[in-house]
Tab-separated table of C-alpha atoms and ligand atoms in Angstrom:
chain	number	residue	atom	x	y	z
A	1	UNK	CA	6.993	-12.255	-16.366
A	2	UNK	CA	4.957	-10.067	-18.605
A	3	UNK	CA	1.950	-7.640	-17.520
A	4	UNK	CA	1.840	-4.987	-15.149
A	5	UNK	CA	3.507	-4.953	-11.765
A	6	UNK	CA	4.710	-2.969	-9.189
A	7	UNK	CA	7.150	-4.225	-5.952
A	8	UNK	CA	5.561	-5.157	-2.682
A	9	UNK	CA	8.387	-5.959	-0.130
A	10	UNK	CA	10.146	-8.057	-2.872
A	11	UNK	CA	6.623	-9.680	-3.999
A	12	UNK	CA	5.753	-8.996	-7.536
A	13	UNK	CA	1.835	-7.252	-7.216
A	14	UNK	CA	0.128	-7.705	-10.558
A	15	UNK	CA	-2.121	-4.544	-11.429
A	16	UNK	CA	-4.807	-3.381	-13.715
A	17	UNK	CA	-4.789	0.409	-15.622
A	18	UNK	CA	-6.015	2.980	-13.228
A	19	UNK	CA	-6.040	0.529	-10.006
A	20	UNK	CA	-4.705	1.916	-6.831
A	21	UNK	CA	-2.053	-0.045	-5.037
A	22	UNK	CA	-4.388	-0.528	-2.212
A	23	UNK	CA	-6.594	-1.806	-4.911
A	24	UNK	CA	-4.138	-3.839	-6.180
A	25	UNK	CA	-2.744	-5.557	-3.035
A	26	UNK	CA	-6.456	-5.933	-2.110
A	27	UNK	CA	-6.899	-8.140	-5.494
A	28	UNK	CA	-3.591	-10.032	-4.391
A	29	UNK	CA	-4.952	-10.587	-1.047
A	30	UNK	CA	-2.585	-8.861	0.498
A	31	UNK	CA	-4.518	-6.977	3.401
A	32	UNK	CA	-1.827	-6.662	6.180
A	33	UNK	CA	-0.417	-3.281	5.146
A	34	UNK	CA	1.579	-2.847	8.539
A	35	UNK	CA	0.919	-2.182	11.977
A	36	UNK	CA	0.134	1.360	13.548
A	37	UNK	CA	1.573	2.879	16.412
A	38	UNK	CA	0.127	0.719	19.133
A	39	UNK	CA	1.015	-2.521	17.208
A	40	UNK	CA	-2.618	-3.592	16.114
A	41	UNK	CA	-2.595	-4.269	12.237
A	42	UNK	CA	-2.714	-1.616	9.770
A	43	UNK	CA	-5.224	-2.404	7.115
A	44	UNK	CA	-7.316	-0.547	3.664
A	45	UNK	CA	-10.422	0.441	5.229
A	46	UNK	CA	-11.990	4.331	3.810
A	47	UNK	CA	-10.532	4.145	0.670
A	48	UNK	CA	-10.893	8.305	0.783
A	49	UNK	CA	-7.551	9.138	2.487
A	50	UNK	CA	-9.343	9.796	5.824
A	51	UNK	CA	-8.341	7.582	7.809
A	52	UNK	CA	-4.540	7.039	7.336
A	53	UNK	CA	-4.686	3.535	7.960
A	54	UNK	CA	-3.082	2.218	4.332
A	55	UNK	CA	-0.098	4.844	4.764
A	56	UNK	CA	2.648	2.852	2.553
A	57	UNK	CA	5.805	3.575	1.736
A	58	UNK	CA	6.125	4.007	-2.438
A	59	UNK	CA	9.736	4.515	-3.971
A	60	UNK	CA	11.001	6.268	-0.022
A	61	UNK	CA	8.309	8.631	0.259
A	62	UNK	CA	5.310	7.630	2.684
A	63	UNK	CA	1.740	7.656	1.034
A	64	UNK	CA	-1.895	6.454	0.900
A	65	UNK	CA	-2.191	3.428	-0.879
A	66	UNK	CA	-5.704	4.315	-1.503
A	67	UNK	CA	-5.346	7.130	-3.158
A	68	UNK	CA	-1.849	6.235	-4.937
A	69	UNK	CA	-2.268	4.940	-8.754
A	70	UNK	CA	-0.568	2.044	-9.197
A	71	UNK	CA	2.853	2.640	-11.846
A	72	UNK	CA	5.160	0.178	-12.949
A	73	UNK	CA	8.543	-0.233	-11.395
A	74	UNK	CA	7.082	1.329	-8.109
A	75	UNK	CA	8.796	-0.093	-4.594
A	76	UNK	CA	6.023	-0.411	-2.269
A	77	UNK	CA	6.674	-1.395	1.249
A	78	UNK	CA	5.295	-1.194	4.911
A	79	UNK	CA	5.616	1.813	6.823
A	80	UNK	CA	6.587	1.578	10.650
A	81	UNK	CA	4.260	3.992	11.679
A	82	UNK	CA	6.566	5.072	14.605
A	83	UNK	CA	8.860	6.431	11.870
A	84	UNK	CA	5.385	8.178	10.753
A	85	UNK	CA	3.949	10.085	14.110
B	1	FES	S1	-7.847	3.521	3.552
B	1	FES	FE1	-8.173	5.303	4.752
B	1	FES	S2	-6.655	6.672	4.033
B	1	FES	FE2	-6.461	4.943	2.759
């Protein structure tokens, strides 16, 4: 596999210079980023870091996938947002 990619619970995510991994797993069609604390799905929707609702988990440490670039090598996975609150 050549190109650039980044690890999305053990799916290879194909992403473009400068994208965001929200971006990215957007382009993937990948739009079930978890599920919040009262079980409804977890999904990209401000895309400004308002809202909280694409919290990810990248390489152990919980962050926006809106406003996280996209890198190589990165593990991305869900977040139980119980672990979160
Ligand atoms: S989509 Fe709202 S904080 Fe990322």
């Amino acid at each position: 596999m050549t190109g650039r990619f980044f690890d999305w619970n053990g799916s290879a995510i194909p992403f473009r210079e400068g994208e965001t991994i929200a971006a990215a797993l957007t382009g993937a069609g990948i739009l079930h980023l978890g599920d919040d604390s009262v079980g409804s799905e977890a999904r990209y929707f401000c895309g400004i870091g308002a809202c909280q609702n694409c919290l990810v988990r990248v390489n152990g440490a919980i962050r926006e996938a809106c406003l996280t670039r996209a890198v190589a090598g990165l593990s991305v996975a869900c977040v139980e947002r119980r672990d979160h609150d």
